[in-house]
Short mmCIF file of C-alpha atoms in Angstrom, two decimals:
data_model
loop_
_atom_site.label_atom_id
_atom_site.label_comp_id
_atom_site.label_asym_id
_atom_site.label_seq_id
_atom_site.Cartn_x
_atom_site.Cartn_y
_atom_site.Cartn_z
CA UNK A 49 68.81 51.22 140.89
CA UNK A 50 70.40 52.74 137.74
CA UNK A 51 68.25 53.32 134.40
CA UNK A 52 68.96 50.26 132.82
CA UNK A 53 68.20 47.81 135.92
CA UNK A 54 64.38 50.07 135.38
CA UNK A 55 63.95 49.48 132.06
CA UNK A 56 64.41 46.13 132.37
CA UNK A 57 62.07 46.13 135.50
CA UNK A 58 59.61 48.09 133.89
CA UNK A 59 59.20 44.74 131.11
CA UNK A 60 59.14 42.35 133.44
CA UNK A 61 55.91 44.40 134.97
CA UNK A 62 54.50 45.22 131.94
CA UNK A 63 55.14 41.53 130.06
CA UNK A 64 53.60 40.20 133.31
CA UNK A 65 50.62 43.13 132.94
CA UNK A 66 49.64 41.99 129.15
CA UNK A 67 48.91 38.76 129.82
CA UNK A 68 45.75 38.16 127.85
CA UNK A 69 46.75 41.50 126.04
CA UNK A 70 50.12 39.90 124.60
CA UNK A 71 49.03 39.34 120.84
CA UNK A 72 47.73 42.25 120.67
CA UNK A 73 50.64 44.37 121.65
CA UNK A 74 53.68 45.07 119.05
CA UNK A 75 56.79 46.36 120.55
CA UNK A 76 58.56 49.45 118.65
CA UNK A 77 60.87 52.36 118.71
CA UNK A 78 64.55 51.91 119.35
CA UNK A 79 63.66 49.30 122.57
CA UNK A 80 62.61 46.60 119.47
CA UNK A 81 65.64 46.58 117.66
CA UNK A 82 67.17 45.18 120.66
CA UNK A 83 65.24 42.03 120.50
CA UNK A 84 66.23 40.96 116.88
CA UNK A 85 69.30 39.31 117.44
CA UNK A 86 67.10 36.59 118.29
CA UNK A 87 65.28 36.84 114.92
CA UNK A 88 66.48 33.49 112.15
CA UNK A 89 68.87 35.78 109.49
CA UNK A 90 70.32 38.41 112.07
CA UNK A 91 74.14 38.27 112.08
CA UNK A 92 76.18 40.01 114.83
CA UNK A 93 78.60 42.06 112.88
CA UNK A 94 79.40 44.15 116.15
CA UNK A 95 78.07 47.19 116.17
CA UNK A 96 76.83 48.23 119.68
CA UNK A 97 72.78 50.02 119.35
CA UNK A 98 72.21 53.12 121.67
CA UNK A 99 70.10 52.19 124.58
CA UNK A 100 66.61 52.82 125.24
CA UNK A 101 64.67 53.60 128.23
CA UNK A 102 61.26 54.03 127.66
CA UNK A 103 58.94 51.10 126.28
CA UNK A 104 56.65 51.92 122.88
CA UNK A 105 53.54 49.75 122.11
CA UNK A 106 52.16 49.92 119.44
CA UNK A 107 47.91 48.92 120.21
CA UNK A 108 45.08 48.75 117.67
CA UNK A 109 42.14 51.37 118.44
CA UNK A 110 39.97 50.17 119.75
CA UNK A 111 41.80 47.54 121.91
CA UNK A 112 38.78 44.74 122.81
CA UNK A 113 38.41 44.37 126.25
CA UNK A 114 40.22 40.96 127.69
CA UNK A 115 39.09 39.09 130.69
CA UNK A 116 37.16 41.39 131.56
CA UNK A 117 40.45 43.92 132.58
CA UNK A 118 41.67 47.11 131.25
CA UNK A 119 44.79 47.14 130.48
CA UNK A 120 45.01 50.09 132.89
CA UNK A 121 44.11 48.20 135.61
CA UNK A 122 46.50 45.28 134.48
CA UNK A 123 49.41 47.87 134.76
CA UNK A 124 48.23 48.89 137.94
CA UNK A 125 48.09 45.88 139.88
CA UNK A 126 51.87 45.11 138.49
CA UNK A 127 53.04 48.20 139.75
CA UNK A 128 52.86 50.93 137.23
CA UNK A 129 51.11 54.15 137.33
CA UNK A 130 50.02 56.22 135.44
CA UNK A 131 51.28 60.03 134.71
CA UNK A 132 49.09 62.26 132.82
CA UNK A 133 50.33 64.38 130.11
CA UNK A 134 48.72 67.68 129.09
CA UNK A 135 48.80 69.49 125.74
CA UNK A 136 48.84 73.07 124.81
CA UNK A 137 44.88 73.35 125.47
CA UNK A 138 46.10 71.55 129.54
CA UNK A 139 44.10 68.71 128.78
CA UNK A 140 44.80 65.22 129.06
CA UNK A 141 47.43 64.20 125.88
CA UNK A 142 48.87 61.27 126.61
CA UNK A 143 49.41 58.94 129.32
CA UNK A 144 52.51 57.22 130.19
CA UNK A 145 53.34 54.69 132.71
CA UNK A 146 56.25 55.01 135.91
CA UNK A 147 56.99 52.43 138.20
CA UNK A 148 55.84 53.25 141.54
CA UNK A 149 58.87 53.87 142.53
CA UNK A 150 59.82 56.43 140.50
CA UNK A 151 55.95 58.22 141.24
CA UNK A 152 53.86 60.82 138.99
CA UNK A 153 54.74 63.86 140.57
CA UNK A 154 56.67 64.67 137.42
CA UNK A 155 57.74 62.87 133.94
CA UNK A 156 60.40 59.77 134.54
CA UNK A 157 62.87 59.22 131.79
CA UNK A 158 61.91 55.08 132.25
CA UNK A 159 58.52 54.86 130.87
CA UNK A 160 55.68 52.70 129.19
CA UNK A 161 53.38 54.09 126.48
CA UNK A 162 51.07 53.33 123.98
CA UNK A 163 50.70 54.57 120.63
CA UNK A 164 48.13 54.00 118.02
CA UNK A 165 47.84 54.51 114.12
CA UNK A 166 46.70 57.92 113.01
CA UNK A 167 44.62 57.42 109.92
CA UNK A 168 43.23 60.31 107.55
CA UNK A 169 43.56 64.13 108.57
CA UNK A 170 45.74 65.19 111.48
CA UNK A 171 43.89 64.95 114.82
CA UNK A 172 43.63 67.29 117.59
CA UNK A 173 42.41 64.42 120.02
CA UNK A 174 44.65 61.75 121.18
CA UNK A 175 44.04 57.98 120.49
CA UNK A 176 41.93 56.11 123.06
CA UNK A 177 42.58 52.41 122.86
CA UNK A 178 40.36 52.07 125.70
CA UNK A 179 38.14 54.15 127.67
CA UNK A 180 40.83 54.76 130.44
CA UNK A 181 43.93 54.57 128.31
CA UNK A 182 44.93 57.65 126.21
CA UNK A 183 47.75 57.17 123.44
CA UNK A 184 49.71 59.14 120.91
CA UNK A 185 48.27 58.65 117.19
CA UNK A 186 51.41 58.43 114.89
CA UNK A 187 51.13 57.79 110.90
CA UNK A 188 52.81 54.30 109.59
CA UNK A 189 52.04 52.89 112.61
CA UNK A 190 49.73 50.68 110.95
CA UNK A 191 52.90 49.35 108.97
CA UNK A 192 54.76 48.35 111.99
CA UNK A 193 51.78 46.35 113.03
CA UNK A 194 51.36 44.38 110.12
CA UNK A 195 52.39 41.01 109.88
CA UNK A 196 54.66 41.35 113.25
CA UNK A 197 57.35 38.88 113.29
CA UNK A 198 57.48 36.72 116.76
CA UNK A 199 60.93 36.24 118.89
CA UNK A 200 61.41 34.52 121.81
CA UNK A 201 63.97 35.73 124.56
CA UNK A 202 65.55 33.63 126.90
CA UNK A 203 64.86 36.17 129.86
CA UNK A 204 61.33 37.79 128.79
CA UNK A 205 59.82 34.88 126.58
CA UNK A 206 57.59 35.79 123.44
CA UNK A 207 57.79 39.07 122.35
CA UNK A 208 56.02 40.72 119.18
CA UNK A 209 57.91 42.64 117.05
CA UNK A 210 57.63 44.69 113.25
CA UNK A 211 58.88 43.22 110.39
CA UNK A 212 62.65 44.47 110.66
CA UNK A 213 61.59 45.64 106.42
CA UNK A 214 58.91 47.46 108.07
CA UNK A 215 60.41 48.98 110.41
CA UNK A 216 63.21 49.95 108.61
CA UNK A 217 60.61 51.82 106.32
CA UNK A 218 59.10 53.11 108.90
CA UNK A 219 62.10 54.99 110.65
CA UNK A 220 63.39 55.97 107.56
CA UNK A 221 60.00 57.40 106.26
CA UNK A 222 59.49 59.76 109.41
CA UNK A 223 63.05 61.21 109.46
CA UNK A 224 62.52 64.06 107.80
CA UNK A 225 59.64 65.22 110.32
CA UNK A 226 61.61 64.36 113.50
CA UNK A 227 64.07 66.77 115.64
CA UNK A 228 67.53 66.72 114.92
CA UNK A 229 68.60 64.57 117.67
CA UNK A 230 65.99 61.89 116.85
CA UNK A 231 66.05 61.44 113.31
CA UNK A 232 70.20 60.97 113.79
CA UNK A 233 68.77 57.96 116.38
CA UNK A 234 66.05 56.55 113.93
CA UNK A 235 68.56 56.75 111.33
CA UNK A 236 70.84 54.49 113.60
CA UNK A 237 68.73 52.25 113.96
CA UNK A 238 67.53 51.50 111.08
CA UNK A 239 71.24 51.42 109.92
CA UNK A 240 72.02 48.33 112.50
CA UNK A 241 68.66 46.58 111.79
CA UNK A 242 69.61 46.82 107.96
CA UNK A 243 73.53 45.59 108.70
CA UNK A 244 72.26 42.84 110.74
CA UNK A 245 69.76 41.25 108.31
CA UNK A 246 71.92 42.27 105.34
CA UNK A 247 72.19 38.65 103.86
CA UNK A 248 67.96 38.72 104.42
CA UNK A 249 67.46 41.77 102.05
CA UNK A 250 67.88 40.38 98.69
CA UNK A 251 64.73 37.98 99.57
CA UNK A 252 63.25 40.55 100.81
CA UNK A 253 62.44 42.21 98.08
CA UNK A 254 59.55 39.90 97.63
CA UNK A 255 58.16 41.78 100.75
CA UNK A 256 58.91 45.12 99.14
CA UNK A 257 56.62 44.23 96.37
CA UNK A 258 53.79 43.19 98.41
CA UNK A 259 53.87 46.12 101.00
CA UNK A 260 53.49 48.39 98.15
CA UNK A 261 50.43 46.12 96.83
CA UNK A 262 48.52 46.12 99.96
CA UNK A 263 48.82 49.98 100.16
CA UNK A 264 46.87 52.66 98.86
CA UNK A 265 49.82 54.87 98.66
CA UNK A 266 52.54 53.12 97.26
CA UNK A 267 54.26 56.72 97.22
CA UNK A 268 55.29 56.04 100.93
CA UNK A 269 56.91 53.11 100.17
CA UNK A 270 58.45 54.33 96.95
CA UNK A 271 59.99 57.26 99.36
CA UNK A 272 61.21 54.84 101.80
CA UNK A 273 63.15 52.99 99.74
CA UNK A 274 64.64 55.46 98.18
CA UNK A 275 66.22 56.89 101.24
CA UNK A 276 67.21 53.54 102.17
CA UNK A 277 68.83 53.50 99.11
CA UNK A 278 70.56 56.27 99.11
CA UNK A 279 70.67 56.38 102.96
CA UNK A 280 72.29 53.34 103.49
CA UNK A 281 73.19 51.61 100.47
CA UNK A 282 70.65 48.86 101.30
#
């Protein structure tokens, strides 16, 4: 099994993990932009988006308990488990999910995880969703997760996605702090989300307005569109 054929099995175990979870799950990162050709407004204009491996969700914190299952254990009845990361301090970071075939011995390059909003002051402790789930706390986050747009896949069924303005903003707001090799990715994706949805934009601009309404620091949005100005012409 190639990289691809596990990518794709690792959603069908994790889309059949969620279950109750499903609405409150957002996918993100470059696996979502994948999914918006199926979104009303996208236009195939050809250009082919760099694959992705590993899964992001994006979770609130906390993440209520449903029928009365962690998602942990959801994941680990379908077949995932869990690998541990460690930080600097060699205690537990993050946790990511394999499939059992690929085991936890050491990191996979297919893999699930889970990432929260990070609020306030940098942390030192990683997000906890739930009390056996450990997630990386990333800033915008909260942007991608508001008012998630909804497509439905012919293969995988409903999936929730971010607002393709959002998460334009959002990859174009957190260049400047990523390495090299990913801000040239986040850039090129946001470039093919804004091509594909460029007869959307000019109604967009309604949206522009109200993100930087509902947010106490319009200066992030201000920034944003800036570089997607200049950036990309948008």
């Amino acid at each position: 099994m190639n990289n691809a054929e596990k990518t794709q099995l690792l959603l069908r175990r994790t889309l059949a993990a969620l279950g109750p979870y499903r609405t409150d799950v957002v996918f993100i990162g470059g696996f979502a932009k994948t999914f918006y050709c199926h979104l009303s407004g996208f236009r195939d204009h050809g250009l082919v988006s760099q694959a992705t491996l590993d899964i992001d969700l994006a979770v609130p914190e906390p993440l209520l308990l449903r029928e009365n299952s962690t998602l942990h254990h959801r994941l680990e009845d379908q077949g995932l488990r869990r690998y541990v990361g460690l930080g600097l301090d060699n205690r537990p970071a993050y946790h990511r999910y394999h499939l059992l075939e690929d085991g936890i011995e050491r990191p996979a390059v297919v893999y699930l995880e889970f990432i929260v909003p990070l609020r306030g002051p940098d942390r030192l402790t990683p997000g906890k969703p739930q009390a056996d789930l450990l997630a990386h706390a990333l800033r915008f986050i909260d942007l991608l997760q508001d008012r998630p747009v909804t497509i439905v896949d012919p293969e995988f069924g409903s999936l929730r996605l971010p607002h393709p303005l959002a998460y334009v903003i959002q990859k174009t707001r957190i260049w400047r702090d990523r390495q090299p090799d990913k801000a040239q990715r986040d850039q090129a994706d946001a470039f093919y989300v804004i091509f594909g949805f460029q007869a959307d934009w000019s109604a967009w601009r309604v949206e522009w307005l109200r993100l930087k309404r509902a947010r106490l620091k319009t200066a992030i949005v201000g920034t944003a569109v800036y570089h997607v100005t200049h950036l990309h012409g948008a």
